[in-house]
Coordinates of C-alpha atoms (C1' of nucleotides) in Angstrom, one line a residue:
Chain S
M1 CA -13.4 4.7 -29.4
S2 CA -12.5 7.7 -27.4
E3 CA -9.1 8.5 -26.0
V4 CA -7.7 6.1 -23.4
R5 CA -7.4 7.6 -20.0
T6 CA -5.9 5.8 -17.0
R7 CA -5.1 6.9 -13.5
I8 CA -3.2 6.3 -10.3
A9 CA -5.1 7.1 -7.2
P10 CA -2.9 7.0 -4.1
S11 CA -4.2 7.6 -0.7
P12 CA -1.9 10.0 1.3
T13 CA -1.9 8.0 4.5
G14 CA 1.8 7.0 4.8
D15 CA 5.1 6.7 3.2
P16 CA 5.2 6.6 -0.6
H17 CA 4.9 2.9 -1.4
V18 CA 6.7 1.0 -4.2
G19 CA 3.4 -0.8 -4.9
T20 CA 1.9 2.6 -5.8
A21 CA 4.8 3.3 -8.1
Y22 CA 4.3 -0.2 -9.6
I23 CA 0.7 0.3 -10.4
A24 CA 1.4 3.9 -11.6
L25 CA 4.1 2.5 -14.0
F26 CA 1.7 0.1 -15.7
N27 CA -1.1 2.7 -15.9
M28 CA 1.3 5.2 -17.4
C29 CA 2.8 2.7 -19.9
F30 CA -0.7 1.6 -21.0
A31 CA -1.9 5.1 -21.5
R32 CA 1.2 6.3 -23.3
Q33 CA 1.3 3.3 -25.5
Q34 CA -2.3 3.8 -26.5
G35 CA -1.7 7.5 -27.1
G36 CA -3.9 8.4 -24.1
K37 CA -3.6 10.3 -20.9
F38 CA -2.4 9.3 -17.4
I39 CA -4.1 11.1 -14.5
L40 CA -3.1 11.4 -10.8
R41 CA -5.9 11.7 -8.3
I42 CA -5.5 12.0 -4.5
E43 CA -7.9 9.8 -2.6
D44 CA -7.9 11.6 0.7
T45 CA -11.4 10.7 1.9
D46 CA -10.0 9.2 5.1
Q47 CA -9.9 12.3 7.2
A48 CA -8.3 10.6 10.2
R49 CA -5.3 9.3 8.3
S50 CA -4.7 11.5 5.3
T51 CA -2.0 14.2 5.7
P52 CA -0.8 16.9 3.3
E53 CA 2.8 15.8 4.1
S54 CA 2.2 12.3 2.9
E55 CA 0.6 13.7 -0.3
Q56 CA 3.6 15.9 -0.9
E57 CA 6.0 12.9 -0.4
I58 CA 4.0 10.7 -2.7
L59 CA 4.0 13.4 -5.4
D60 CA 7.7 13.9 -5.0
S61 CA 8.4 10.2 -5.1
L62 CA 6.5 9.6 -8.3
R63 CA 8.2 12.6 -9.8
W64 CA 11.6 11.3 -8.8
L65 CA 10.7 8.1 -10.7
H66 CA 9.5 10.2 -13.7
L67 CA 6.1 8.6 -13.6
D68 CA 4.7 11.8 -15.0
W69 CA 1.0 12.5 -15.1
D70 CA -0.9 14.7 -17.5
E71 CA -3.5 15.9 -15.0
G72 CA -3.4 16.1 -11.3
P73 CA -3.8 18.3 -8.2
D74 CA -0.5 20.0 -8.8
K75 CA -1.0 20.7 -12.5
G76 CA -4.7 20.9 -13.0
G77 CA -6.7 19.7 -16.0
D78 CA -10.2 19.8 -17.4
F79 CA -11.6 17.3 -15.0
G80 CA -10.6 18.7 -11.6
P81 CA -10.4 19.1 -8.8
Y82 CA -8.1 16.1 -8.5
R83 CA -8.2 15.8 -4.8
Q84 CA -11.2 14.0 -3.4
S85 CA -11.5 16.1 -0.3
E86 CA -12.3 19.0 -2.6
R87 CA -15.1 17.1 -4.4
G88 CA -17.4 16.6 -1.4
E89 CA -20.4 18.2 -3.1
I90 CA -20.1 16.0 -6.1
Y91 CA -20.3 12.8 -4.0
K92 CA -23.1 14.1 -1.9
E93 CA -25.1 14.9 -5.0
H94 CA -24.5 11.5 -6.5
A95 CA -25.3 9.7 -3.3
N96 CA -28.5 11.5 -3.0
K97 CA -29.4 10.6 -6.6
L98 CA -29.1 6.9 -5.6
V99 CA -31.2 7.4 -2.5
D100 CA -33.9 9.1 -4.7
S101 CA -33.8 6.4 -7.2
G102 CA -34.1 3.8 -4.5
D103 CA -30.7 2.2 -5.2
A104 CA -29.3 3.3 -1.8
F105 CA -30.7 3.9 1.6
Y106 CA -30.1 5.7 4.8
C107 CA -28.7 3.6 7.7
F108 CA -28.9 4.8 11.3
C109 CA -27.3 1.7 12.9
T110 CA -24.8 2.5 15.6
Q111 CA -21.2 1.3 15.5
E112 CA -22.0 -0.8 18.5
R113 CA -24.9 -2.6 16.8
L114 CA -22.7 -3.3 13.8
D115 CA -19.9 -4.6 15.9
N116 CA -22.2 -7.0 17.7
L117 CA -23.8 -8.1 14.5
R118 CA -20.4 -8.9 13.0
K119 CA -19.3 -10.7 16.1
E120 CA -22.5 -12.8 16.1
Q121 CA -22.1 -13.6 12.4
Q122 CA -18.6 -14.7 12.9
E123 CA -19.5 -16.9 15.8
N124 CA -22.3 -18.5 13.8
K125 CA -19.8 -18.9 10.9
E126 CA -21.9 -16.8 8.7
Q127 CA -20.7 -14.4 6.0
P128 CA -20.2 -11.2 7.8
G129 CA -22.2 -8.3 6.4
Y130 CA -24.9 -5.8 7.0
D131 CA -28.3 -7.4 7.7
G132 CA -30.4 -4.8 6.0
H133 CA -31.9 -3.6 9.2
C134 CA -32.5 0.0 8.0
Q135 CA -33.9 -1.1 4.7
A136 CA -37.2 -1.7 6.5
L137 CA -37.5 1.9 7.6
T138 CA -40.5 3.8 6.3
P139 CA -39.9 7.1 4.5
E140 CA -41.5 8.8 7.6
Q141 CA -39.1 7.1 10.0
V142 CA -36.2 8.1 7.8
K143 CA -37.4 11.7 7.6
D144 CA -37.9 11.8 11.3
N145 CA -34.4 10.5 12.0
L146 CA -32.9 12.9 9.6
D147 CA -34.8 15.8 11.1
R148 CA -33.5 14.8 14.6
N149 CA -30.0 14.7 13.2
V150 CA -29.4 11.1 14.0
P151 CA -25.9 10.1 12.8
N152 CA -26.3 8.2 9.6
V153 CA -24.6 6.7 6.6
I154 CA -25.8 5.9 3.1
R155 CA -25.6 2.3 1.9
M156 CA -26.1 0.8 -1.5
H157 CA -28.6 -1.9 -2.2
I158 CA -27.1 -5.2 -3.3
P159 CA -29.2 -7.9 -5.1
R160 CA -29.9 -10.8 -2.8
R161 CA -29.8 -13.4 -5.5
G162 CA -27.8 -14.3 -8.5
S163 CA -24.2 -13.4 -9.3
C164 CA -22.1 -10.7 -10.9
V165 CA -19.8 -11.4 -13.7
V166 CA -16.7 -9.2 -13.6
N167 CA -14.8 -9.0 -16.8
D168 CA -11.1 -8.6 -16.3
M169 CA -9.0 -8.0 -19.4
L170 CA -6.3 -10.3 -18.2
R171 CA -8.2 -12.9 -16.2
G172 CA -11.4 -13.2 -18.2
E173 CA -14.8 -13.6 -16.6
I174 CA -14.9 -13.8 -12.8
E175 CA -18.2 -14.8 -11.3
I176 CA -19.0 -13.6 -7.7
D177 CA -22.3 -14.4 -6.0
W178 CA -24.2 -11.4 -4.8
H179 CA -24.6 -12.8 -1.3
Q180 CA -20.9 -12.5 -1.0
V181 CA -21.2 -8.8 -1.4
D182 CA -22.0 -6.5 1.5
M183 CA -24.4 -3.5 1.3
Q184 CA -21.5 -1.2 1.1
I185 CA -21.5 2.2 2.9
L186 CA -21.3 4.9 0.3
M187 CA -21.3 8.0 2.5
K188 CA -19.8 7.9 5.9
S189 CA -21.3 9.7 8.9
D190 CA -18.7 12.4 8.6
G191 CA -20.1 13.3 5.2
M192 CA -17.2 11.9 3.3
P193 CA -17.7 9.2 0.6
T194 CA -16.0 5.8 1.0
Y195 CA -13.5 4.6 -1.6
H196 CA -16.1 2.7 -3.5
L197 CA -18.4 5.6 -4.2
A198 CA -15.7 8.3 -4.8
N199 CA -13.8 6.0 -7.0
V200 CA -16.7 5.1 -9.3
V201 CA -17.9 8.7 -9.5
D202 CA -14.5 10.1 -10.2
D203 CA -13.5 7.5 -12.7
H204 CA -16.6 8.2 -14.6
L205 CA -16.4 12.0 -14.3
M206 CA -12.8 12.0 -15.2
G207 CA -13.3 9.9 -18.2
I208 CA -11.2 7.0 -17.1
T209 CA -11.4 4.2 -19.7
H210 CA -9.2 1.6 -18.1
V211 CA -8.8 0.9 -14.5
I212 CA -5.5 -0.8 -13.8
R213 CA -5.2 -1.6 -10.1
G214 CA -4.1 -4.3 -7.6
E215 CA -5.6 -7.7 -7.4
E216 CA -6.9 -6.9 -3.9
W217 CA -9.8 -5.1 -5.6
I218 CA -11.2 -8.0 -7.5
N219 CA -13.7 -8.9 -4.7
S220 CA -15.1 -5.4 -4.6
A221 CA -15.5 -5.0 -8.3
P222 CA -19.1 -6.2 -8.2
K223 CA -20.0 -3.2 -6.0
H224 CA -18.3 -0.9 -8.4
L225 CA -20.0 -2.4 -11.4
K226 CA -23.4 -2.2 -9.7
L227 CA -22.8 1.5 -9.0
Y228 CA -22.0 2.1 -12.7
E229 CA -25.3 0.3 -13.5
Y230 CA -27.3 2.4 -10.9
F231 CA -25.9 5.6 -12.4
G232 CA -26.5 4.4 -15.9
W233 CA -22.8 4.7 -16.8
E234 CA -20.6 2.5 -18.9
P235 CA -18.0 0.9 -16.7
P236 CA -14.3 1.1 -17.6
V237 CA -12.3 -1.9 -18.6
L238 CA -10.9 -3.6 -15.5
I239 CA -7.4 -4.9 -15.2
H240 CA -6.2 -6.4 -12.0
M241 CA -2.4 -6.6 -11.6
P242 CA -0.7 -9.2 -9.4
L243 CA 0.4 -8.1 -6.0
L244 CA 4.0 -7.5 -5.1
R245 CA 5.1 -10.0 -2.5
N246 CA 7.5 -10.4 0.4
T247 CA 10.0 -13.3 0.2
D248 CA 7.4 -15.5 2.1
K249 CA 4.9 -14.7 -0.7
S250 CA 2.6 -12.6 1.5
K251 CA 1.5 -9.2 0.3
L252 CA 4.5 -6.8 0.3
S253 CA 4.6 -5.0 3.7
K254 CA 6.9 -2.6 5.4
R255 CA 7.2 -4.9 8.4
K256 CA 9.1 -7.4 6.3
N257 CA 10.6 -5.3 3.6
P258 CA 11.6 -1.7 2.8
T259 CA 8.6 -0.6 0.8
S260 CA 9.1 3.1 0.9
I261 CA 10.3 4.7 -2.3
G262 CA 12.4 7.1 -0.2
Y263 CA 14.4 4.2 1.1
Y264 CA 15.6 3.3 -2.4
K265 CA 16.4 6.8 -3.1
K266 CA 18.4 7.2 0.1
M267 CA 20.2 3.9 -0.4
G268 CA 21.6 5.3 -3.6
Y269 CA 19.6 3.6 -6.3
L270 CA 19.0 5.4 -9.5
S271 CA 15.4 6.2 -10.3
E272 CA 15.9 4.6 -13.7
A273 CA 16.9 1.3 -12.1
V274 CA 14.0 1.3 -9.6
V275 CA 11.5 1.9 -12.4
N276 CA 13.2 -0.7 -14.6
F277 CA 13.1 -3.2 -11.8
L278 CA 9.4 -2.5 -11.2
G279 CA 8.9 -3.1 -14.9
L280 CA 10.4 -6.5 -14.5
M281 CA 7.7 -7.5 -12.0
G282 CA 5.1 -9.4 -14.0
W283 CA 6.3 -8.1 -17.3
S284 CA 9.1 -8.6 -19.7
M285 CA 10.4 -7.3 -23.0
P286 CA 9.3 -9.4 -26.0
S287 CA 11.9 -11.7 -27.2
G288 CA 13.1 -11.6 -30.8
P289 CA 13.5 -14.7 -33.0
D290 CA 17.0 -15.4 -31.8
E291 CA 17.4 -13.2 -28.8
E292 CA 15.9 -13.0 -25.4
G293 CA 14.2 -9.7 -24.3
E294 CA 16.7 -7.3 -22.8
E295 CA 16.2 -6.7 -19.1
L296 CA 17.7 -3.3 -18.9
F297 CA 15.3 -0.9 -20.4
S298 CA 14.1 2.7 -20.0
V299 CA 10.5 3.7 -19.4
Q300 CA 10.4 4.9 -23.0
D301 CA 11.6 1.4 -24.2
M302 CA 8.9 -0.1 -22.1
I303 CA 6.2 2.2 -23.5
D304 CA 7.3 1.5 -27.1
N305 CA 7.0 -2.3 -26.5
F306 CA 4.2 -2.3 -24.0
D307 CA 1.5 -4.9 -24.3
I308 CA -0.8 -5.3 -21.3
Q309 CA -1.4 -8.9 -22.3
R310 CA 2.2 -9.7 -21.5
V311 CA 1.5 -9.2 -17.8
S312 CA 2.0 -12.5 -16.0
L313 CA -0.4 -13.1 -13.1
G314 CA 1.7 -14.9 -10.5
G315 CA 2.5 -12.5 -7.7
P316 CA 6.2 -11.5 -8.1
V317 CA 8.5 -11.6 -5.1
F318 CA 10.0 -8.1 -4.7
D319 CA 13.5 -9.5 -4.2
T320 CA 16.0 -6.6 -4.5
E321 CA 19.0 -8.8 -5.4
K322 CA 18.3 -8.2 -9.0
L323 CA 17.7 -4.5 -8.4
D324 CA 21.3 -4.3 -7.1
W325 CA 22.7 -5.9 -10.2
L326 CA 20.5 -3.7 -12.4
N327 CA 21.5 -0.5 -10.6
G328 CA 25.1 -1.5 -11.0
R329 CA 24.7 -1.8 -14.7
Y330 CA 23.1 1.6 -14.9
L331 CA 26.0 3.1 -12.9
R332 CA 28.7 1.5 -15.0
E333 CA 27.2 1.0 -18.4
V334 CA 24.6 3.7 -18.9
L335 CA 26.0 6.7 -17.1
S336 CA 29.0 8.6 -18.5
D337 CA 31.7 9.7 -16.1
E338 CA 30.3 13.2 -16.2
E339 CA 26.8 12.0 -15.5
F340 CA 28.1 9.8 -12.7
I341 CA 29.8 12.7 -11.0
Q342 CA 26.7 14.8 -11.3
R343 CA 24.3 12.2 -10.1
F344 CA 26.5 11.1 -7.2
G345 CA 27.0 14.7 -6.2
E346 CA 23.2 15.3 -6.2
W347 CA 22.8 12.2 -4.1
A348 CA 25.5 12.7 -1.5
F349 CA 26.1 16.5 -1.3
N350 CA 22.7 17.9 -1.5
P351 CA 22.6 21.1 0.5
E352 CA 20.0 19.9 2.9
T353 CA 21.9 17.0 4.4
T354 CA 25.3 18.5 4.0
H355 CA 24.2 21.5 6.2
Q356 CA 23.0 19.1 8.8
I357 CA 26.1 16.9 8.8
V358 CA 28.8 19.5 8.8
P359 CA 28.0 21.1 12.2
L360 CA 28.0 17.6 13.7
I361 CA 31.4 16.5 12.5
K362 CA 33.2 19.9 12.4
Q363 CA 33.8 19.9 16.1
R364 CA 35.3 16.5 16.0
V365 CA 37.9 16.7 13.2
E366 CA 41.4 18.0 13.0
R367 CA 42.0 17.4 9.4
F368 CA 39.8 17.0 6.3
S369 CA 41.1 13.5 6.2
D370 CA 39.2 12.7 9.4
V371 CA 35.9 13.5 7.7
A372 CA 35.4 10.4 5.6
P373 CA 35.8 7.9 8.4
L374 CA 33.6 10.0 10.7
A375 CA 30.8 10.8 8.3
G376 CA 30.9 7.7 6.2
F377 CA 28.0 6.0 7.9
Y378 CA 25.7 8.8 6.8
F379 CA 26.2 7.6 3.2
S380 CA 26.7 3.9 3.7
G381 CA 24.1 1.2 3.3
M382 CA 23.9 -1.1 6.2
P383 CA 26.8 -1.0 8.7
D384 CA 29.2 -3.9 8.8
I385 CA 28.4 -5.2 12.3
K386 CA 28.6 -8.4 14.3
T387 CA 26.9 -9.7 17.4
T388 CA 30.0 -9.0 19.5
D389 CA 29.8 -5.3 18.6
F390 CA 26.8 -5.1 20.8
E391 CA 28.5 -6.6 23.9
H392 CA 27.9 -4.2 26.8
K393 CA 28.7 -4.3 30.5
S394 CA 25.2 -3.9 31.7
L395 CA 23.0 -4.9 28.8
S396 CA 22.3 -8.4 27.6
Q397 CA 21.8 -9.2 23.9
E398 CA 18.1 -9.5 24.6
D399 CA 18.1 -6.0 26.1
S400 CA 19.7 -4.7 23.0
V401 CA 17.1 -6.3 20.8
K402 CA 14.3 -5.0 22.9
I403 CA 15.6 -1.5 22.8
L404 CA 16.1 -1.5 19.0
Q405 CA 12.7 -3.1 18.4
F406 CA 10.9 -0.6 20.7
I407 CA 12.6 2.3 18.9
A408 CA 11.7 0.8 15.6
W409 CA 8.0 0.7 16.6
A410 CA 7.9 4.0 18.3
V411 CA 9.6 5.8 15.3
E412 CA 6.9 4.4 13.0
I413 CA 4.2 6.5 14.4
L414 CA 6.2 9.6 15.2
P415 CA 4.3 12.6 13.8
E416 CA 7.3 14.6 12.8
W417 CA 10.9 13.7 12.1
H418 CA 12.8 16.2 14.2
R419 CA 15.9 15.9 16.4
D420 CA 14.1 17.3 19.5
R421 CA 11.2 15.1 19.1
L422 CA 13.5 12.1 18.7
E423 CA 15.5 13.1 21.7
K424 CA 12.4 13.3 23.8
L425 CA 11.1 10.0 22.6
L426 CA 14.4 8.2 23.4
M427 CA 14.8 9.9 26.8
D428 CA 11.3 8.9 27.7
M429 CA 11.7 5.4 26.6
A430 CA 15.0 4.9 28.5
D431 CA 13.4 6.4 31.5
Q432 CA 10.4 4.2 31.4
M433 CA 12.5 1.1 30.8
D434 CA 14.6 2.1 33.7
I435 CA 17.8 2.1 31.8
K436 CA 20.4 4.9 31.9
I437 CA 20.2 6.9 28.7
R438 CA 23.9 6.3 28.2
D439 CA 23.5 2.5 28.3
F440 CA 20.2 2.7 26.4
L441 CA 21.9 4.5 23.5
S442 CA 24.8 2.1 23.2
P443 CA 23.1 -0.5 20.9
V444 CA 21.6 2.3 19.0
F445 CA 25.0 3.7 18.2
I446 CA 26.1 0.4 16.8
A447 CA 22.9 -0.1 14.8
I448 CA 22.9 3.3 13.3
A449 CA 26.6 4.3 13.0
G450 CA 28.2 0.9 13.2
S451 CA 30.4 2.1 16.0
S452 CA 30.2 3.5 19.5
V453 CA 32.6 6.2 18.5
S454 CA 30.5 8.6 16.5
T455 CA 28.5 11.8 16.3
S456 CA 25.4 12.1 18.4
V457 CA 23.2 9.3 17.6
I458 CA 20.0 11.3 17.9
D459 CA 21.3 13.8 15.5
S460 CA 22.4 11.1 13.2
I461 CA 19.0 9.5 13.2
A462 CA 17.4 12.8 12.4
V463 CA 19.8 13.3 9.5
I464 CA 19.6 9.8 7.9
G465 CA 15.8 9.9 8.1
K466 CA 13.0 7.4 8.8
D467 CA 13.6 5.0 5.9
I468 CA 17.3 4.4 6.6
T469 CA 16.8 4.4 10.4
R470 CA 14.1 1.7 10.0
A471 CA 16.3 -0.3 7.8
R472 CA 19.4 -0.1 10.0
L473 CA 17.4 -1.0 13.1
R474 CA 15.9 -4.0 11.4
H475 CA 19.4 -5.0 10.1
A476 CA 20.8 -4.8 13.6
I477 CA 18.0 -6.8 15.1
G478 CA 18.7 -9.4 12.4
I479 CA 22.4 -9.5 13.3
L480 CA 21.4 -10.1 16.9
G481 CA 19.4 -13.1 15.9
G482 CA 16.1 -11.4 15.3
V483 CA 12.8 -11.7 17.2
S484 CA 10.9 -14.9 17.2
K485 CA 7.1 -14.9 16.7
K486 CA 6.6 -15.7 20.3
G487 CA 9.2 -13.2 21.5
A488 CA 7.5 -10.5 19.4
K489 CA 4.2 -11.1 21.2
K490 CA 5.8 -10.7 24.5
L491 CA 7.8 -7.6 23.4
E492 CA 4.6 -6.1 22.0
S493 CA 2.7 -6.3 25.2
E494 CA 5.7 -4.9 27.1
Y495 CA 5.9 -2.1 24.6
R496 CA 2.2 -1.3 25.0
E497 CA 2.9 -0.8 28.7
L498 CA 5.1 2.1 28.0
D499 CA 3.5 5.5 28.1
L500 CA 5.2 7.4 25.3
K501 CA 4.2 10.8 24.3
Chain X
rG1 C1' -14.8 -20.1 8.1
rU2 C1' -16.8 -18.3 3.2
rC3 C1' -15.7 -16.5 -1.6
rC4 C1' -12.2 -15.0 -5.3
rC5 C1' -7.4 -15.1 -7.7
rC6 C1' -2.8 -17.5 -8.7
rU7 C1' 0.9 -21.8 -9.6
rU8 C1' 7.6 -23.0 -15.0
rC9 C1' 14.7 -23.3 -11.7
rG10 C1' 15.9 -20.4 -4.7
rU11 C1' 14.3 -15.4 -7.2
rC12 C1' 12.5 -12.4 -11.9
rU13 C1' 10.8 -14.6 -16.2
rA14 C1' 10.4 -16.8 -21.9
rG15 C1' 6.7 -20.1 -23.5
rA16 C1' -0.3 -18.5 -27.4
rG17 C1' -0.6 -27.5 -28.8
rG18 C1' 4.7 -30.0 -32.4
rC19 C1' 10.4 -25.0 -32.9
rC20 C1' 11.1 -27.9 -25.4
rU21 C1' 16.4 -32.7 -24.6
rA22 C1' 11.9 -26.3 -21.4
rG23 C1' 15.3 -20.7 -23.1
rG24 C1' 17.3 -16.1 -20.7
rA25 C1' 18.6 -13.2 -16.3
rC26 C1' 19.7 -12.6 -10.9
rA27 C1' 21.9 -15.4 -7.0
rC28 C1' 25.3 -19.5 -6.2
rC29 C1' 29.6 -22.6 -7.9
rU30 C1' 34.0 -23.4 -11.3
rG31 C1' 37.6 -21.5 -14.6
rG32 C1' 39.9 -17.4 -17.6
rU33 C1' 41.3 -12.0 -17.9
rU34 C1' 43.0 -8.4 -14.0
rU35 C1' 49.4 -6.8 -9.4
rU36 C1' 44.5 -7.6 -5.5
rC37 C1' 39.3 -7.0 -5.5
rA38 C1' 35.3 -5.7 -8.4
rU39 C1' 34.1 -5.5 -13.6
rC40 C1' 34.3 -8.5 -17.9
rC41 C1' 34.4 -13.4 -20.4
rA42 C1' 33.5 -18.8 -20.5
rG43 C1' 31.2 -22.9 -18.2
rG44 C1' 28.2 -25.4 -14.4
rC45 C1' 24.0 -26.2 -10.8
rA46 C1' 18.8 -25.7 -11.0
rA47 C1' 11.9 -25.7 -12.6
rC48 C1' 6.7 -27.2 -15.9
rA49 C1' 2.8 -28.5 -7.9
rG50 C1' 0.2 -33.7 -8.2
rG51 C1' -3.5 -36.7 -10.6
rG52 C1' -6.9 -37.5 -14.3
rG53 C1' -8.8 -36.3 -19.1
rU54 C1' -8.9 -33.9 -24.5
rU55 C1' -5.3 -34.8 -28.7
rC56 C1' -1.4 -38.4 -33.3
rG57 C1' 1.1 -34.9 -29.9
rA58 C1' 0.3 -31.0 -23.7
rA59 C1' 4.4 -26.7 -19.8
rA60 C1' 0.4 -24.8 -22.8
rC61 C1' -6.7 -26.7 -23.3
rC62 C1' -10.5 -28.9 -19.6
rC63 C1' -11.6 -31.2 -14.6
rC64 C1' -10.2 -32.6 -9.7
rU65 C1' -6.7 -32.3 -5.6
rA66 C1' -2.9 -29.8 -3.1
rG67 C1' -0.2 -25.4 -2.1
rG68 C1' 0.2 -20.1 -1.9
rG69 C1' -2.1 -15.4 -1.8
rG70 C1' -6.1 -11.9 -1.4
rA71 C1' -10.9 -10.1 0.1
rC72 C1' -14.7 -10.3 3.7
rG73 C1' -14.1 -2.2 7.7
rC74 C1' -18.1 4.4 8.5
rC75 C1' -9.3 2.0 5.4
rA76 C1' -8.0 2.7 0.7

RNA sequence: GUCCCCUUCGUCUAGAGGCCUAGGACACCUGGUUUUCAUCCAGGCAACAGGGGUUCGAAACCCCUAGGGGACGCCA
């Protein structure tokens, strides 16, 4: 059999996610253990949501974790380009091939018609899906529409009867009825392919032999297998990993958990510990005859002992308590004093943040000994705060929660993380909530700096960054008793009333 | 709602029909070491979702039920 090739295919539409790193780790271990190659491909076919910044951050994060790839947009390879937005012609060509062979068809249905159709189907409790309307079009009608530049998409044909057997290396045979599968859009009206087409075409063209991905893809596997069949290609081996979970067992989400890799870096975790912890999710070192498998292991150890069959299928809860313990072991058992000094220095005193912090504290100190108390919160985890710290002459506890929650939401969609942008946002918000900025910022000081005596809170937010800001706001809201489900609804509608720019 | 996946201590997991009186780790509790604390060491608490089969024998294999999760987009 030819060389094993696996890939990680992140979509640059947000913060680098630990789930991406998780899947990357298993792809990398499998490839390395098999003596194969591990490829990075950027799936940026969603033009509305993909950003170059996000791509950069994802690459940086994966690099930080040493999940190194052999081919990718940054280092090239024989199967490029490795960014889907640069492969437009390839997809077009392949989609056309399917149209010509009769395995796909043009669809001219409007968004409105599809929305109504879906609504109707849901009301009638039918399986939502395309009704095949445009399949009935004659070649002449299609040509006519095309000539008149009617907006269109290309959809794949799906058998109406029978079922598809998906063979998963870990789960065995999974049978899914074809009538559960929609006539998937392959090419969007903007000329870009959907995930399903791009993924299949690229995996084939890039020689991917094993697709290791999240469990959420099981249900669309029939579409993918059908595409391989239409093209006359041999499908890769499919392996669906369990999904990382929140404490309540739902799919890991940033609303309930810090999911950004950047958060763990900024909180002062070692990349080795983070990767090690990820390796403990659904996998374990084999035990010897008289000893249990060691839980502290390097990526190389993991590769040396890797066996994909050892993956357990129950969705692991991403509970960082064990990560804390593991990180502590790395710090005190694995790192020498010299290494500790170096690694700590790199973390705390990198020129970028130091240059931002010094001007803020310089004007407020009289001795160097004043620096640590004043700047400590920049480097700390969550501030040690109590409900009473938020007591304020004109703000109730509910007001404080509201302010913090609104900021948390607003900050989420901020296009750029810059002090002036933040300032404008907070000023705007205070103004619209009809609260004096001075009062408005009071709970923010406590949440971010742990004290009302501190450097400018807006500058502080700018320095500590989105990940830590988000975490501290969440932490403070938690201290204040949190937001109930009902309360959240009310807050959300109030929040939507605000006109924030 | 329909389909699919999953199910061992609170959490991460070991377990490939007899080695299971179910093992380890985190967390928690107790004790020891330490001027304190942390570390470290010793000990403790704590689970096979339920019910039916198959078998001499089931945590493991099969079926049903329940619970959890996921998917049902011109998102990936």
